[in-house]
Amino acid sequence: MIKKSVVTAAVLLPLSAFVSAMPDLEKRHYHDVEYSAGNSPYQVKRYAPEYFVNHANHFEEALYQHPSAPIWTIVAENAFASIHVIDAPEGLIVIDTGLNETQMKPVAEQIKKLSDKPIKAVVYTHAHADHTGGVGAFITPEQVESGEVDVIADGNFLSAFVSENSATGPLMFQRAMMMYGAVLQPEDREQFTTGCCGHLTTGPTSFIAPTRTVNGNETINVAGLEIQFSHSGGENSGHMIAYIPQYKTVFTGDELQGPAAPQLHSPRGTKFRDTDAWVNAIDNIRSFNPEHMLPGHGKPEYGKENVDKILVTYRDAMQFQHDQAVRLINQGKGPDDLANEIVIPDYLTLDPFTIQTYGNVKTNVRSFYTGYVSWWDGNPANLDPLPKAEEAQKLIEAMGGRDAVIQLAEQALENGEIKWSVTLSDKLVRTDNDDVQSRQLKAAGLRSLGYASINSSNRGFYLAGADELDGVLNMQLVNQMAKGMLANPNMIAGFSTSTLLEGLRYKVLPEAVGGTETSYQIHFSDTDEIYTVILRNGIVEIVEGKQGKDVVVTTTRPQFDQLFTGAESQLNQVAEVKGSDADIEKFGQAFDFNIYPISIAIQ
């Protein structure tokens, strides 16, 4: 429920007013519950930098009324994305739909109180789950199928959605639960806000595929309102921006990633982000000369001078990191050099948009090295090094054995040499995952780093890793949360059949396929689609139409979807099949539909 309404007028200030000094990042806010749960002898006092705690104010629940247009921005409790509603002549247009239905249902009810007009269109600015997963709270598949509601997205939307949410989804979603603080101890969650977006919550997700896609630049009449859509492809390859000339207002999605420095590459797990493309995307936004800007996270920004300053400083800070990384790479510098030498200068400080509560310069510039050069840092000793566990064992022996290293790590922790302490205890844990003292020592070091950090991503990983080591975080719970999103029937049902089948590529067990070739001709009777799934040489090839028929399969999408939701595991359980028993059985043996739990701090 929306608690307050805020009407913000456009206020023009001199440019110098928007260049802010670096805020105080050292002042601490201590929690009433001083120490972490668990029985560790290495106690670390709970706190957060005061700036980090106050950063949550950017996501305070509110309703914003555009100063000169029938547009509302809803920042809802735990929504993780801002929802924009346009009152167009023929109905409402909803820009982005949040992360899950649980948090979006109150938003949908709030919209009904704002206007009695029906929703006529939903616009996805890009293919990330926090902008698509709550769509079922606003519209139904039946409304879309009947043509009552349009769903508009970029031409690259579906390919981007699959590549990030399907290909590496099992890893990415579990890491996201930790990076976004969703699985931290309650006291740590109280002091945690994701720098870009607010508080992450879990719940049922849904997906409805676009009915209309935009390639390049296109002006579309949506519910009686002219909107200029433009492919931007910066933060996400399936990203577009929307500009309404009548209101001089731009919807940026995550090209402006939030009221924080942008993550030019996310440690939760994404494909390499092309910063040049992202800078160009910002320039594309600037080319519309907007007076008002409504981003995908946080508050709307009203007033041309305000908008101009944010966009220029934001894009310049991105280009600065990128260009300086390339300059140092060409001097023979490696990823560690880049991370330790590149610092955002004071003249690019614009609170909160270049403060590193989300994006992290050290993480960003390391990704440039990998993206441009390779994983190899240029040192031949690192081309084919010892396995990490073997290296750790030999180093521990060389340093006098396990007890000597424990003593060194304890002394380093006591002296405030936290990273050195973590380096030492990490070697101990790597050689023996069950060494409780080593785990507790490493956890204390990670907690010390986490509490000191204003960067939400680092903070989330540090504290979640510490909880894993201390046994107060059940990694199976993290896994179940990810399954709830990835294997959700509503999410699976929203995929096109070709998209769903393409996901089989990442589930093949090569030892079950071997060098043989078997084809499965699948007819989906409810959608009248035919695809051929070919198992060959340890891979799967998906072909639209008929090609070979060792096994003929007749099914429906809801039946077939059960393989992906985990409800069934064998082909003959979800379809009528004709073929040899061996070939039918082979299909079930060839694919692994499990989503496996991961570990971050115990390796």
PDB file of N, CA and C in Angstrom, residues 349-402:
ATOM      1  N   THR A 349      32.180  13.105  -8.896  1.00  0.00           N
ATOM      2  CA  THR A 349      31.362  12.723  -7.754  1.00  0.00           C
ATOM      3  C   THR A 349      30.024  13.450  -7.814  1.00  0.00           C
ATOM      4  N   LEU A 350      28.977  12.682  -7.973  1.00  0.00           N
ATOM      5  CA  LEU A 350      27.622  13.225  -7.958  1.00  0.00           C
ATOM      6  C   LEU A 350      26.769  12.290  -7.102  1.00  0.00           C
ATOM      7  N   ASP A 351      26.542  12.703  -5.895  1.00  0.00           N
ATOM      8  CA  ASP A 351      25.798  11.896  -4.932  1.00  0.00           C
ATOM      9  C   ASP A 351      24.304  11.903  -5.311  1.00  0.00           C
ATOM     10  N   PRO A 352      23.666  10.746  -5.469  1.00  0.00           N
ATOM     11  CA  PRO A 352      24.158   9.383  -5.232  1.00  0.00           C
ATOM     12  C   PRO A 352      24.623   8.651  -6.476  1.00  0.00           C
ATOM     13  N   PHE A 353      24.613   9.310  -7.644  1.00  0.00           N
ATOM     14  CA  PHE A 353      24.683   8.594  -8.922  1.00  0.00           C
ATOM     15  C   PHE A 353      26.059   8.041  -9.276  1.00  0.00           C
ATOM     16  N   THR A 354      27.106   8.524  -8.626  1.00  0.00           N
ATOM     17  CA  THR A 354      28.422   7.939  -8.868  1.00  0.00           C
ATOM     18  C   THR A 354      29.071   7.429  -7.587  1.00  0.00           C
ATOM     19  N   ILE A 355      28.274   7.328  -6.517  1.00  0.00           N
ATOM     20  CA  ILE A 355      28.768   6.737  -5.272  1.00  0.00           C
ATOM     21  C   ILE A 355      28.608   5.221  -5.375  1.00  0.00           C
ATOM     22  N   GLN A 356      29.618   4.480  -4.935  1.00  0.00           N
ATOM     23  CA  GLN A 356      29.680   3.049  -5.242  1.00  0.00           C
ATOM     24  C   GLN A 356      28.867   2.170  -4.289  1.00  0.00           C
ATOM     25  N   THR A 357      27.594   2.509  -4.137  1.00  0.00           N
ATOM     26  CA  THR A 357      26.716   1.667  -3.341  1.00  0.00           C
ATOM     27  C   THR A 357      26.221   0.466  -4.138  1.00  0.00           C
ATOM     28  N   TYR A 358      26.367   0.497  -5.446  1.00  0.00           N
ATOM     29  CA  TYR A 358      25.980  -0.658  -6.281  1.00  0.00           C
ATOM     30  C   TYR A 358      27.144  -1.044  -7.197  1.00  0.00           C
ATOM     31  N   GLY A 359      27.417  -0.223  -8.197  1.00  0.00           N
ATOM     32  CA  GLY A 359      28.575  -0.492  -9.030  1.00  0.00           C
ATOM     33  C   GLY A 359      29.863  -0.313  -8.252  1.00  0.00           C
ATOM     34  N   ASN A 360      30.861  -1.080  -8.614  1.00  0.00           N
ATOM     35  CA  ASN A 360      32.120  -1.114  -7.881  1.00  0.00           C
ATOM     36  C   ASN A 360      33.254  -0.996  -8.884  1.00  0.00           C
ATOM     37  N   VAL A 361      34.074   0.034  -8.755  1.00  0.00           N
ATOM     38  CA  VAL A 361      35.135   0.274  -9.728  1.00  0.00           C
ATOM     39  C   VAL A 361      36.065  -0.936  -9.843  1.00  0.00           C
ATOM     40  N   LYS A 362      36.434  -1.526  -8.725  1.00  0.00           N
ATOM     41  CA  LYS A 362      37.359  -2.664  -8.765  1.00  0.00           C
ATOM     42  C   LYS A 362      36.778  -3.830  -9.575  1.00  0.00           C
ATOM     43  N   THR A 363      35.496  -4.100  -9.379  1.00  0.00           N
ATOM     44  CA  THR A 363      34.845  -5.163 -10.144  1.00  0.00           C
ATOM     45  C   THR A 363      34.702  -4.772 -11.605  1.00  0.00           C
ATOM     46  N   ASN A 364      34.292  -3.541 -11.846  1.00  0.00           N
ATOM     47  CA  ASN A 364      34.088  -3.071 -13.217  1.00  0.00           C
ATOM     48  C   ASN A 364      35.343  -3.220 -14.058  1.00  0.00           C
ATOM     49  N   VAL A 365      36.474  -2.703 -13.554  1.00  0.00           N
ATOM     50  CA  VAL A 365      37.667  -2.639 -14.405  1.00  0.00           C
ATOM     51  C   VAL A 365      38.302  -4.016 -14.588  1.00  0.00           C
ATOM     52  N   ARG A 366      38.132  -4.913 -13.625  1.00  0.00           N
ATOM     53  CA  ARG A 366      38.594  -6.289 -13.852  1.00  0.00           C
ATOM     54  C   ARG A 366      37.842  -6.917 -15.022  1.00  0.00           C
ATOM     55  N   SER A 367      36.560  -6.620 -15.131  1.00  0.00           N
ATOM     56  CA  SER A 367      35.773  -7.209 -16.215  1.00  0.00           C
ATOM     57  C   SER A 367      36.220  -6.685 -17.571  1.00  0.00           C
ATOM     58  N   PHE A 368      36.699  -5.442 -17.613  1.00  0.00           N
ATOM     59  CA  PHE A 368      37.213  -4.925 -18.884  1.00  0.00           C
ATOM     60  C   PHE A 368      38.411  -5.744 -19.349  1.00  0.00           C
ATOM     61  N   TYR A 369      39.273  -6.100 -18.398  1.00  0.00           N
ATOM     62  CA  TYR A 369      40.444  -6.897 -18.772  1.00  0.00           C
ATOM     63  C   TYR A 369      39.995  -8.225 -19.378  1.00  0.00           C
ATOM     64  N   THR A 370      39.081  -8.900 -18.694  1.00  0.00           N
ATOM     65  CA  THR A 370      38.599 -10.184 -19.195  1.00  0.00           C
ATOM     66  C   THR A 370      37.899 -10.022 -20.531  1.00  0.00           C
ATOM     67  N   GLY A 371      37.083  -8.990 -20.657  1.00  0.00           N
ATOM     68  CA  GLY A 371      36.310  -8.796 -21.876  1.00  0.00           C
ATOM     69  C   GLY A 371      37.155  -8.451 -23.085  1.00  0.00           C
ATOM     70  N   TYR A 372      38.218  -7.672 -22.863  1.00  0.00           N
ATOM     71  CA  TYR A 372      39.036  -7.224 -23.982  1.00  0.00           C
ATOM     72  C   TYR A 372      40.227  -8.149 -24.262  1.00  0.00           C
ATOM     73  N   VAL A 373      40.798  -8.721 -23.216  1.00  0.00           N
ATOM     74  CA  VAL A 373      42.044  -9.454 -23.384  1.00  0.00           C
ATOM     75  C   VAL A 373      41.806 -10.956 -23.255  1.00  0.00           C
ATOM     76  N   SER A 374      41.412 -11.410 -22.085  1.00  0.00           N
ATOM     77  CA  SER A 374      41.051 -12.795 -21.780  1.00  0.00           C
ATOM     78  C   SER A 374      41.122 -12.932 -20.274  1.00  0.00           C
ATOM     79  N   TRP A 375      40.912 -14.146 -19.783  1.00  0.00           N
ATOM     80  CA  TRP A 375      41.028 -14.370 -18.345  1.00  0.00           C
ATOM     81  C   TRP A 375      42.482 -14.287 -17.894  1.00  0.00           C
ATOM     82  N   TRP A 376      43.424 -14.523 -18.804  1.00  0.00           N
ATOM     83  CA  TRP A 376      44.847 -14.610 -18.451  1.00  0.00           C
ATOM     84  C   TRP A 376      45.425 -13.232 -18.197  1.00  0.00           C
ATOM     85  N   ASP A 377      46.138 -13.069 -17.074  1.00  0.00           N
ATOM     86  CA  ASP A 377      46.678 -11.772 -16.679  1.00  0.00           C
ATOM     87  C   ASP A 377      48.016 -11.435 -17.320  1.00  0.00           C
ATOM     88  N   GLY A 378      48.528 -12.315 -18.168  1.00  0.00           N
ATOM     89  CA  GLY A 378      49.783 -12.043 -18.863  1.00  0.00           C
ATOM     90  C   GLY A 378      51.003 -12.639 -18.200  1.00  0.00           C
ATOM     91  N   ASN A 379      50.852 -13.238 -17.042  1.00  0.00           N
ATOM     92  CA  ASN A 379      51.963 -13.883 -16.341  1.00  0.00           C
ATOM     93  C   ASN A 379      51.980 -15.358 -16.716  1.00  0.00           C
ATOM     94  N   PRO A 380      53.050 -15.847 -17.371  1.00  0.00           N
ATOM     95  CA  PRO A 380      53.080 -17.256 -17.796  1.00  0.00           C
ATOM     96  C   PRO A 380      52.885 -18.234 -16.649  1.00  0.00           C
ATOM     97  N   ALA A 381      53.248 -17.837 -15.432  1.00  0.00           N
ATOM     98  CA  ALA A 381      53.063 -18.730 -14.284  1.00  0.00           C
ATOM     99  C   ALA A 381      51.593 -19.042 -14.044  1.00  0.00           C
ATOM    100  N   ASN A 382      50.704 -18.196 -14.595  1.00  0.00           N
ATOM    101  CA  ASN A 382      49.275 -18.371 -14.374  1.00  0.00           C
ATOM    102  C   ASN A 382      48.544 -18.998 -15.556  1.00  0.00           C
ATOM    103  N   LEU A 383      49.295 -19.456 -16.566  1.00  0.00           N
ATOM    104  CA  LEU A 383      48.653 -20.080 -17.722  1.00  0.00           C
ATOM    105  C   LEU A 383      48.009 -21.418 -17.356  1.00  0.00           C
ATOM    106  N   ASP A 384      48.725 -22.231 -16.603  1.00  0.00           N
ATOM    107  CA  ASP A 384      48.198 -23.530 -16.188  1.00  0.00           C
ATOM    108  C   ASP A 384      48.700 -23.819 -14.775  1.00  0.00           C
ATOM    109  N   PRO A 385      48.206 -23.068 -13.791  1.00  0.00           N
ATOM    110  CA  PRO A 385      48.737 -23.169 -12.430  1.00  0.00           C
ATOM    111  C   PRO A 385      48.276 -24.446 -11.732  1.00  0.00           C
ATOM    112  N   LEU A 386      48.831 -24.676 -10.555  1.00  0.00           N
ATOM    113  CA  LEU A 386      48.383 -25.781  -9.721  1.00  0.00           C
ATOM    114  C   LEU A 386      46.900 -25.612  -9.393  1.00  0.00           C
ATOM    115  N   PRO A 387      46.166 -26.702  -9.240  1.00  0.00           N
ATOM    116  CA  PRO A 387      44.792 -26.572  -8.724  1.00  0.00           C
ATOM    117  C   PRO A 387      44.810 -25.845  -7.381  1.00  0.00           C
ATOM    118  N   LYS A 388      43.793 -25.052  -7.131  1.00  0.00           N
ATOM    119  CA  LYS A 388      43.780 -24.189  -5.942  1.00  0.00           C
ATOM    120  C   LYS A 388      43.970 -24.977  -4.648  1.00  0.00           C
ATOM    121  N   ALA A 389      43.319 -26.122  -4.522  1.00  0.00           N
ATOM    122  CA  ALA A 389      43.434 -26.894  -3.289  1.00  0.00           C
ATOM    123  C   ALA A 389      44.857 -27.417  -3.093  1.00  0.00           C
ATOM    124  N   GLU A 390      45.482 -27.856  -4.183  1.00  0.00           N
ATOM    125  CA  GLU A 390      46.861 -28.357  -4.087  1.00  0.00           C
ATOM    126  C   GLU A 390      47.819 -27.220  -3.747  1.00  0.00           C
ATOM    127  N   GLU A 391      47.624 -26.064  -4.383  1.00  0.00           N
ATOM    128  CA  GLU A 391      48.455 -24.902  -4.087  1.00  0.00           C
ATOM    129  C   GLU A 391      48.320 -24.515  -2.611  1.00  0.00           C
ATOM    130  N   ALA A 392      47.081 -24.500  -2.107  1.00  0.00           N
ATOM    131  CA  ALA A 392      46.847 -24.126  -0.713  1.00  0.00           C
ATOM    132  C   ALA A 392      47.551 -25.095   0.233  1.00  0.00           C
ATOM    133  N   GLN A 393      47.463 -26.382  -0.066  1.00  0.00           N
ATOM    134  CA  GLN A 393      48.088 -27.375   0.803  1.00  0.00           C
ATOM    135  C   GLN A 393      49.592 -27.177   0.873  1.00  0.00           C
ATOM    136  N   LYS A 394      50.222 -26.945  -0.265  1.00  0.00           N
ATOM    137  CA  LYS A 394      51.677 -26.765  -0.305  1.00  0.00           C
ATOM    138  C   LYS A 394      52.093 -25.476   0.408  1.00  0.00           C
ATOM    139  N   LEU A 395      51.318 -24.410   0.256  1.00  0.00           N
ATOM    140  CA  LEU A 395      51.635 -23.157   0.941  1.00  0.00           C
ATOM    141  C   LEU A 395      51.517 -23.309   2.458  1.00  0.00           C
ATOM    142  N   ILE A 396      50.478 -24.006   2.907  1.00  0.00           N
ATOM    143  CA  ILE A 396      50.308 -24.227   4.344  1.00  0.00           C
ATOM    144  C   ILE A 396      51.480 -25.030   4.909  1.00  0.00           C
ATOM    145  N   GLU A 397      51.894 -26.058   4.187  1.00  0.00           N
ATOM    146  CA  GLU A 397      53.041 -26.854   4.634  1.00  0.00           C
ATOM    147  C   GLU A 397      54.304 -26.002   4.680  1.00  0.00           C
ATOM    148  N   ALA A 398      54.481 -25.142   3.669  1.00  0.00           N
ATOM    149  CA  ALA A 398      55.677 -24.299   3.610  1.00  0.00           C
ATOM    150  C   ALA A 398      55.700 -23.260   4.733  1.00  0.00           C
ATOM    151  N   MET A 399      54.516 -22.885   5.229  1.00  0.00           N
ATOM    152  CA  MET A 399      54.428 -21.884   6.291  1.00  0.00           C
ATOM    153  C   MET A 399      54.463 -22.503   7.692  1.00  0.00           C
ATOM    154  N   GLY A 400      54.666 -23.798   7.773  1.00  0.00           N
ATOM    155  CA  GLY A 400      54.799 -24.431   9.078  1.00  0.00           C
ATOM    156  C   GLY A 400      53.619 -25.262   9.507  1.00  0.00           C
ATOM    157  N   GLY A 401      52.626 -25.433   8.621  1.00  0.00           N
ATOM    158  CA  GLY A 401      51.488 -26.278   8.929  1.00  0.00           C
ATOM    159  C   GLY A 401      50.259 -25.504   9.363  1.00  0.00           C
ATOM    160  N   ARG A 402      49.190 -26.247   9.554  1.00  0.00           N
ATOM    161  CA  ARG A 402      47.870 -25.675   9.815  1.00  0.00           C
ATOM    162  C   ARG A 402      47.862 -24.766  11.034  1.00  0.00           C
TER     163      ARG A 402
END
